[in-house]
PDB file of C-alpha atoms in Angstrom:
ATOM      1  CA  MET A   1     -12.390 -16.075 -17.460  1.00 69.00           C
ATOM      2  CA  GLN A   2      -9.693 -14.565 -20.170  1.00 70.00           C
ATOM      3  CA  ASP A   3      -7.441 -17.122 -20.518  1.00 74.00           C
ATOM      4  CA  LYS A   4      -9.503 -20.584 -20.077  1.00 76.00           C
ATOM      5  CA  HIS A   5     -13.105 -19.140 -20.722  1.00 80.00           C
ATOM      6  CA  GLU A   6     -14.451 -20.495 -17.932  1.00 76.00           C
ATOM      7  CA  PHE A   7     -15.754 -19.373 -15.141  1.00 78.00           C
ATOM      8  CA  HIS A   8     -16.572 -21.927 -12.156  1.00 76.00           C
ATOM      9  CA  PHE A   9     -14.793 -22.429  -9.039  1.00 74.00           C
ATOM     10  CA  SER A  10     -10.922 -23.386  -8.644  1.00 72.00           C
ATOM     11  CA  SER A  11      -9.673 -25.463  -6.121  1.00 74.00           C
ATOM     12  CA  GLU A  12      -6.375 -23.656  -6.962  1.00 71.00           C
ATOM     13  CA  PHE A  13      -7.655 -20.585  -5.276  1.00 74.00           C
ATOM     14  CA  MET A  14      -8.203 -20.543  -0.842  1.00 79.00           C
ATOM     15  CA  GLY A  15      -9.021 -17.172   0.765  1.00 85.00           C
ATOM     16  CA  ARG A  16      -8.792 -16.299   4.189  1.00 90.00           C
ATOM     17  CA  LEU A  17     -10.881 -14.777   6.412  1.00 94.00           C
ATOM     18  CA  ILE A  18      -9.579 -11.019   7.195  1.00 95.00           C
ATOM     19  CA  SER A  19     -11.135 -11.848  11.379  1.00 96.00           C
ATOM     20  CA  GLU A  20      -8.385 -14.456  11.389  1.00 96.00           C
ATOM     21  CA  GLN A  21      -5.790 -11.777  10.471  1.00 97.00           C
ATOM     22  CA  THR A  22      -3.648  -9.703  12.248  1.00 98.00           C
ATOM     23  CA  VAL A  23      -3.020  -6.993   9.982  1.00 98.00           C
ATOM     24  CA  GLY A  24       0.912  -4.715  10.554  1.00 98.00           C
ATOM     25  CA  VAL A  25      -0.571  -1.358   9.467  1.00 98.00           C
ATOM     26  CA  ILE A  26       3.142   1.126   8.761  1.00 98.00           C
ATOM     27  CA  GLY A  27       2.057   4.826   9.289  1.00 97.00           C
ATOM     28  CA  THR A  28      -0.883   5.701  11.254  1.00 97.00           C
ATOM     29  CA  GLY A  29      -1.982   9.519   9.423  1.00 94.00           C
ATOM     30  CA  ARG A  30      -5.083  10.137   8.044  1.00 92.00           C
ATOM     31  CA  ILE A  31      -5.174   7.426   5.328  1.00 93.00           C
ATOM     32  CA  GLY A  32      -3.301   5.005   7.573  1.00 96.00           C
ATOM     33  CA  ARG A  33      -6.233   4.999  10.158  1.00 96.00           C
ATOM     34  CA  HIS A  34      -8.965   4.957   7.613  1.00 96.00           C
ATOM     35  CA  ALA A  35      -7.605   1.816   6.474  1.00 97.00           C
ATOM     36  CA  ILE A  36      -7.607   0.403  10.371  1.00 97.00           C
ATOM     37  CA  GLN A  37     -11.037   1.418  10.289  1.00 97.00           C
ATOM     38  CA  LEU A  38     -11.562  -0.817   7.420  1.00 97.00           C
ATOM     39  CA  PHE A  39      -9.466  -4.024   8.269  1.00 97.00           C
ATOM     40  CA  ARG A  40     -11.158  -3.737  11.588  1.00 97.00           C
ATOM     41  CA  GLY A  41     -14.620  -3.311  10.160  1.00 97.00           C
ATOM     42  CA  LEU A  42     -13.708  -6.856   9.099  1.00 97.00           C
ATOM     43  CA  GLY A  43     -12.682  -7.984  12.336  1.00 97.00           C
ATOM     44  CA  ALA A  44      -9.042  -8.092  11.797  1.00 97.00           C
ATOM     45  CA  LYS A  45      -6.591  -7.274  14.884  1.00 97.00           C
ATOM     46  CA  VAL A  46      -4.585  -4.604  13.912  1.00 98.00           C
ATOM     47  CA  ILE A  47      -1.261  -3.667  15.156  1.00 98.00           C
ATOM     48  CA  ALA A  48       0.644  -0.357  13.810  1.00 98.00           C
ATOM     49  CA  TYR A  49       4.042   1.106  13.848  1.00 98.00           C
ATOM     50  CA  ASP A  50       4.596   4.814  13.387  1.00 97.00           C
ATOM     51  CA  LYS A  51       7.761   7.469  14.107  1.00 93.00           C
ATOM     52  CA  TYR A  52       5.206   9.779  15.342  1.00 93.00           C
ATOM     53  CA  PRO A  53       2.742   7.828  17.180  1.00 95.00           C
ATOM     54  CA  LEU A  54      -0.723   9.066  17.885  1.00 94.00           C
ATOM     55  CA  LYS A  55      -1.635   9.685  21.551  1.00 94.00           C
ATOM     56  CA  SER A  56      -4.740   7.705  21.993  1.00 93.00           C
ATOM     57  CA  THR A  57      -5.570   4.901  19.531  1.00 94.00           C
ATOM     58  CA  ASN A  58      -9.283   4.396  21.190  1.00 90.00           C
ATOM     59  CA  GLY A  59      -8.535   1.065  21.748  1.00 92.00           C
ATOM     60  CA  GLU A  60      -8.925   0.171  17.890  1.00 93.00           C
ATOM     61  CA  PHE A  61      -5.165  -0.832  17.278  1.00 96.00           C
ATOM     62  CA  GLU A  62      -2.475  -1.441  19.331  1.00 96.00           C
ATOM     63  CA  TYR A  63       1.442   0.218  18.589  1.00 98.00           C
ATOM     64  CA  VAL A  64       4.387  -2.175  18.627  1.00 97.00           C
ATOM     65  CA  ASP A  65       7.808  -0.675  19.820  1.00 96.00           C
ATOM     66  CA  HIS A  66       9.330  -2.312  16.196  1.00 96.00           C
ATOM     67  CA  LEU A  67       8.844  -2.630  13.085  1.00 97.00           C
ATOM     68  CA  GLU A  68      10.406  -5.808  13.457  1.00 97.00           C
ATOM     69  CA  ASP A  69       7.392  -6.666  15.239  1.00 98.00           C
ATOM     70  CA  ILE A  70       5.430  -5.667  12.354  1.00 98.00           C
ATOM     71  CA  PHE A  71       7.079  -8.292  10.291  1.00 98.00           C
ATOM     72  CA  GLY A  72       7.220 -11.392  11.996  1.00 97.00           C
ATOM     73  CA  GLN A  73       3.409 -10.798  13.629  1.00 98.00           C
ATOM     74  CA  SER A  74       1.508  -9.420  10.286  1.00 98.00           C
ATOM     75  CA  ASP A  75      -0.493 -11.736   7.967  1.00 98.00           C
ATOM     76  CA  ILE A  76      -1.439  -8.541   6.177  1.00 98.00           C
ATOM     77  CA  ILE A  77       1.122  -5.194   6.230  1.00 98.00           C
ATOM     78  CA  SER A  78      -0.268  -2.140   4.664  1.00 98.00           C
ATOM     79  CA  LEU A  79       1.684   0.869   4.044  1.00 98.00           C
ATOM     80  CA  HIS A  80       0.757   4.257   4.815  1.00 97.00           C
ATOM     81  CA  MET A  81       3.988   6.429   5.105  1.00 95.00           C
ATOM     82  CA  PRO A  82       5.404   9.379   2.860  1.00 93.00           C
ATOM     83  CA  ALA A  83       9.085   8.495   1.173  1.00 93.00           C
ATOM     84  CA  THR A  84      11.653   9.629   2.882  1.00 94.00           C
ATOM     85  CA  GLN A  85      15.654   9.020   2.657  1.00 94.00           C
ATOM     86  CA  ASP A  86      14.763   6.727   6.296  1.00 94.00           C
ATOM     87  CA  ASN A  87      12.593   4.581   4.796  1.00 95.00           C
ATOM     88  CA  PHE A  88      13.620   3.998   0.867  1.00 96.00           C
ATOM     89  CA  HIS A  89      14.086   0.234   0.015  1.00 97.00           C
ATOM     90  CA  LEU A  90      12.586  -0.109   3.510  1.00 97.00           C
ATOM     91  CA  PHE A  91      11.022  -3.395   2.601  1.00 98.00           C
ATOM     92  CA  ASN A  92      14.016  -5.589   0.715  1.00 98.00           C
ATOM     93  CA  HIS A  93      15.194  -9.046   1.002  1.00 97.00           C
ATOM     94  CA  GLU A  94      16.129  -9.286   4.271  1.00 98.00           C
ATOM     95  CA  VAL A  95      12.722  -7.986   5.526  1.00 98.00           C
ATOM     96  CA  PHE A  96      10.956 -10.284   3.290  1.00 98.00           C
ATOM     97  CA  GLU A  97      12.766 -12.971   5.065  1.00 98.00           C
ATOM     98  CA  ALA A  98      11.349 -11.862   8.269  1.00 98.00           C
ATOM     99  CA  MET A  99       8.043 -11.705   7.074  1.00 98.00           C
ATOM    100  CA  LYS A 100       5.384 -14.731   7.213  1.00 98.00           C
ATOM    101  CA  ASP A 101       5.653 -16.682   4.215  1.00 96.00           C
ATOM    102  CA  ASN A 102       1.489 -16.309   4.009  1.00 96.00           C
ATOM    103  CA  ALA A 103       2.244 -12.625   4.685  1.00 98.00           C
ATOM    104  CA  ILE A 104       0.543 -10.380   2.067  1.00 98.00           C
ATOM    105  CA  LEU A 105       2.492  -6.955   1.200  1.00 98.00           C
ATOM    106  CA  ILE A 106       0.179  -3.740   0.413  1.00 98.00           C
ATOM    107  CA  ASN A 107       1.902  -0.908  -0.892  1.00 96.00           C
ATOM    108  CA  THR A 108      -0.657   2.369  -1.747  1.00 93.00           C
ATOM    109  CA  ALA A 109       2.237   4.482  -0.288  1.00 94.00           C
ATOM    110  CA  ARG A 110       4.994   5.217  -2.347  1.00 93.00           C
ATOM    111  CA  GLY A 111       7.171   2.895  -4.518  1.00 93.00           C
ATOM    112  CA  SER A 112      10.718   3.884  -3.154  1.00 94.00           C
ATOM    113  CA  ILE A 113       9.809   2.343   0.078  1.00 97.00           C
ATOM    114  CA  VAL A 114       9.733  -1.208  -1.454  1.00 97.00           C
ATOM    115  CA  ASN A 115      12.860  -2.596  -3.012  1.00 97.00           C
ATOM    116  CA  THR A 116      11.214  -4.366  -6.249  1.00 96.00           C
ATOM    117  CA  GLY A 117      13.676  -6.926  -7.515  1.00 96.00           C
ATOM    118  CA  ASP A 118      13.798  -7.791  -4.025  1.00 98.00           C
ATOM    119  CA  LEU A 119      10.098  -8.182  -3.619  1.00 98.00           C
ATOM    120  CA  ILE A 120       9.932 -10.118  -7.196  1.00 97.00           C
ATOM    121  CA  PHE A 121      12.316 -12.488  -5.307  1.00 98.00           C
ATOM    122  CA  ALA A 122      10.396 -13.187  -2.437  1.00 98.00           C
ATOM    123  CA  LEU A 123       7.132 -13.430  -4.523  1.00 98.00           C
ATOM    124  CA  GLU A 124       8.948 -16.414  -6.619  1.00 97.00           C
ATOM    125  CA  SER A 125      10.580 -17.881  -3.807  1.00 97.00           C
ATOM    126  CA  GLY A 126       7.774 -18.196  -1.477  1.00 96.00           C
ATOM    127  CA  GLU A 127       8.766 -15.762   1.190  1.00 97.00           C
ATOM    128  CA  ILE A 128       5.648 -14.272   1.064  1.00 98.00           C
ATOM    129  CA  ALA A 129       2.820 -14.932  -0.453  1.00 97.00           C
ATOM    130  CA  ALA A 130       1.204 -12.013  -2.370  1.00 97.00           C
ATOM    131  CA  ALA A 131       1.243  -8.266  -2.928  1.00 98.00           C
ATOM    132  CA  GLY A 132      -1.130  -5.669  -3.924  1.00 97.00           C
ATOM    133  CA  VAL A 133       0.940  -2.842  -5.775  1.00 95.00           C
ATOM    134  CA  ASP A 134      -0.257   0.666  -6.518  1.00 91.00           C
ATOM    135  CA  THR A 135       2.747   2.456  -6.340  1.00 90.00           C
ATOM    136  CA  LEU A 136       5.953   1.570  -8.296  1.00 87.00           C
ATOM    137  CA  GLU A 137       9.459   2.505  -7.966  1.00 88.00           C
ATOM    138  CA  ASN A 138      10.715   4.889 -10.499  1.00 80.00           C
ATOM    139  CA  GLU A 139       7.033   5.001 -12.024  1.00 75.00           C
ATOM    140  CA  SER A 140       7.119   7.671 -15.027  1.00 69.00           C
ATOM    141  CA  ALA A 141       3.849  10.390 -15.708  1.00 68.00           C
ATOM    142  CA  ASP A 142       2.859   7.924 -18.344  1.00 65.00           C
ATOM    143  CA  LEU A 143       1.213   5.628 -15.951  1.00 66.00           C
ATOM    144  CA  GLN A 144      -0.765   8.084 -14.067  1.00 64.00           C
ATOM    145  CA  ASP A 145      -1.958   9.323 -17.439  1.00 65.00           C
ATOM    146  CA  SER A 146      -5.649   7.424 -18.198  1.00 65.00           C
ATOM    147  CA  ARG A 147      -5.027   8.782 -21.811  1.00 70.00           C
ATOM    148  CA  SER A 148      -2.076   7.549 -22.632  1.00 69.00           C
ATOM    149  CA  THR A 149      -1.808   4.868 -25.202  1.00 76.00           C
ATOM    150  CA  LYS A 150       2.338   4.004 -24.474  1.00 77.00           C
ATOM    151  CA  LYS A 151       3.564   0.669 -24.388  1.00 80.00           C
ATOM    152  CA  ILE A 152       4.958  -0.415 -20.862  1.00 76.00           C
ATOM    153  CA  THR A 153       8.594  -1.463 -21.087  1.00 80.00           C
ATOM    154  CA  ASP A 154       9.765  -1.863 -17.657  1.00 84.00           C
ATOM    155  CA  SER A 155      10.654  -5.628 -17.105  1.00 88.00           C
ATOM    156  CA  ASP A 156      10.335  -5.217 -13.604  1.00 89.00           C
ATOM    157  CA  LEU A 157       6.768  -4.184 -14.237  1.00 88.00           C
ATOM    158  CA  ILE A 158       5.909  -6.502 -16.535  1.00 90.00           C
ATOM    159  CA  LYS A 159       6.927  -9.440 -14.514  1.00 94.00           C
ATOM    160  CA  LEU A 160       4.519  -8.294 -11.775  1.00 93.00           C
ATOM    161  CA  SER A 161       1.282  -8.012 -14.337  1.00 91.00           C
ATOM    162  CA  MET A 162       1.973 -11.360 -14.975  1.00 93.00           C
ATOM    163  CA  MET A 163       2.365 -12.990 -11.279  1.00 95.00           C
ATOM    164  CA  PRO A 164      -0.622 -14.852 -10.181  1.00 92.00           C
ATOM    165  CA  ASN A 165       0.044 -13.525  -6.682  1.00 94.00           C
ATOM    166  CA  VAL A 166       0.023  -9.842  -7.260  1.00 96.00           C
ATOM    167  CA  ILE A 167      -2.662  -7.619  -7.749  1.00 94.00           C
ATOM    168  CA  LEU A 168      -1.010  -4.704  -9.790  1.00 91.00           C
ATOM    169  CA  THR A 169      -2.551  -0.919 -10.829  1.00 87.00           C
ATOM    170  CA  PRO A 170      -1.363   2.327 -11.685  1.00 80.00           C
ATOM    171  CA  HIS A 171      -1.285   4.090  -8.634  1.00 76.00           C
ATOM    172  CA  SER A 172      -5.024   4.780  -9.318  1.00 77.00           C
ATOM    173  CA  ALA A 173      -6.077   4.066  -5.617  1.00 72.00           C
ATOM    174  CA  PHE A 174      -7.301   7.675  -4.891  1.00 75.00           C
ATOM    175  CA  HIS A 175      -9.063   7.909  -8.293  1.00 80.00           C
ATOM    176  CA  THR A 176     -12.702   7.995  -6.948  1.00 88.00           C
ATOM    177  CA  THR A 177     -15.369  10.421  -8.268  1.00 93.00           C
ATOM    178  CA  GLU A 178     -15.377  11.801  -4.585  1.00 93.00           C
ATOM    179  CA  SER A 179     -11.380  12.275  -3.985  1.00 88.00           C
ATOM    180  CA  VAL A 180     -11.335  14.168  -7.366  1.00 88.00           C
ATOM    181  CA  LYS A 181     -13.656  16.473  -6.309  1.00 94.00           C
ATOM    182  CA  ASN A 182     -12.294  16.822  -2.969  1.00 92.00           C
ATOM    183  CA  MET A 183      -8.574  17.357  -4.791  1.00 89.00           C
ATOM    184  CA  VAL A 184      -9.973  20.223  -6.907  1.00 93.00           C
ATOM    185  CA  THR A 185     -12.166  22.036  -4.307  1.00 94.00           C
ATOM    186  CA  ILE A 186      -9.299  22.147  -1.480  1.00 92.00           C
ATOM    187  CA  SER A 187      -7.195  23.304  -3.795  1.00 92.00           C
ATOM    188  CA  LEU A 188      -9.380  26.153  -5.110  1.00 94.00           C
ATOM    189  CA  ASN A 189     -10.632  26.989  -1.308  1.00 93.00           C
ATOM    190  CA  ASN A 190      -6.513  27.135  -0.430  1.00 92.00           C
ATOM    191  CA  LEU A 191      -5.889  29.369  -3.156  1.00 93.00           C
ATOM    192  CA  LYS A 192      -8.765  31.988  -2.569  1.00 94.00           C
ATOM    193  CA  VAL A 193      -7.388  31.462   1.224  1.00 93.00           C
ATOM    194  CA  MET A 194      -4.157  32.744   0.151  1.00 92.00           C
ATOM    195  CA  PHE A 195      -5.144  35.258  -1.823  1.00 93.00           C
ATOM    196  CA  THR A 196      -6.863  37.033   1.167  1.00 94.00           C
ATOM    197  CA  GLY A 197      -3.348  36.665   3.024  1.00 92.00           C
ATOM    198  CA  GLY A 198      -4.417  33.995   4.673  1.00 92.00           C
ATOM    199  CA  ARG A 199      -2.557  30.581   5.895  1.00 90.00           C
ATOM    200  CA  PRO A 200      -4.213  26.870   4.171  1.00 89.00           C
ATOM    201  CA  LYS A 201      -4.931  24.638   6.609  1.00 83.00           C
ATOM    202  CA  ASP A 202      -3.328  22.122   4.328  1.00 74.00           C
ATOM    203  CA  ILE A 203       0.237  23.361   4.283  1.00 76.00           C
ATOM    204  CA  VAL A 204       2.843  20.917   5.348  1.00 67.00           C
ATOM    205  CA  GLY A 205       5.709  21.505   7.011  1.00 57.00           C
TER     206      GLY A 205
END
């Protein structure tokens, strides 16, 4: 539409039914479980990995014993874990080689989990088919400032943005009316609890 001012069916685009895909979810905390519900709602088979698995999956998905099972079996891999030293550059050249060549990687977790240079190579060489990226390595605060008019200079970011098999957003998946409202409300309620000598339920660690 923008490049050619055309708006018609393109034979170059061929979609896939989610109901015929195996989705691998890494991280089954609150956000990961919501993602599982969404994929399941579209009919996908969901497998998952977590260092600290839930006691019950309610039959919604099945855990695999090793990350390698996620890499080798999944048509779509969706990341939902915090950034740690253990998972720094977890997704690198070796992992992309182990993934299906039709696989799609979705990262809405943390940028440091994926080696950006290796991701670009994997997308260019056909090691994987596509990526949806909402968080980047070394992302600046400017990327998360909706009022900023600063030009992007990061070469990897520019390259990803120009690739036809990448959907790239500036860490904005959280930015909904309800989410912003919840952030303010939860923060305010936690402060009120602390001022009255209580312990907020959202403390981590």
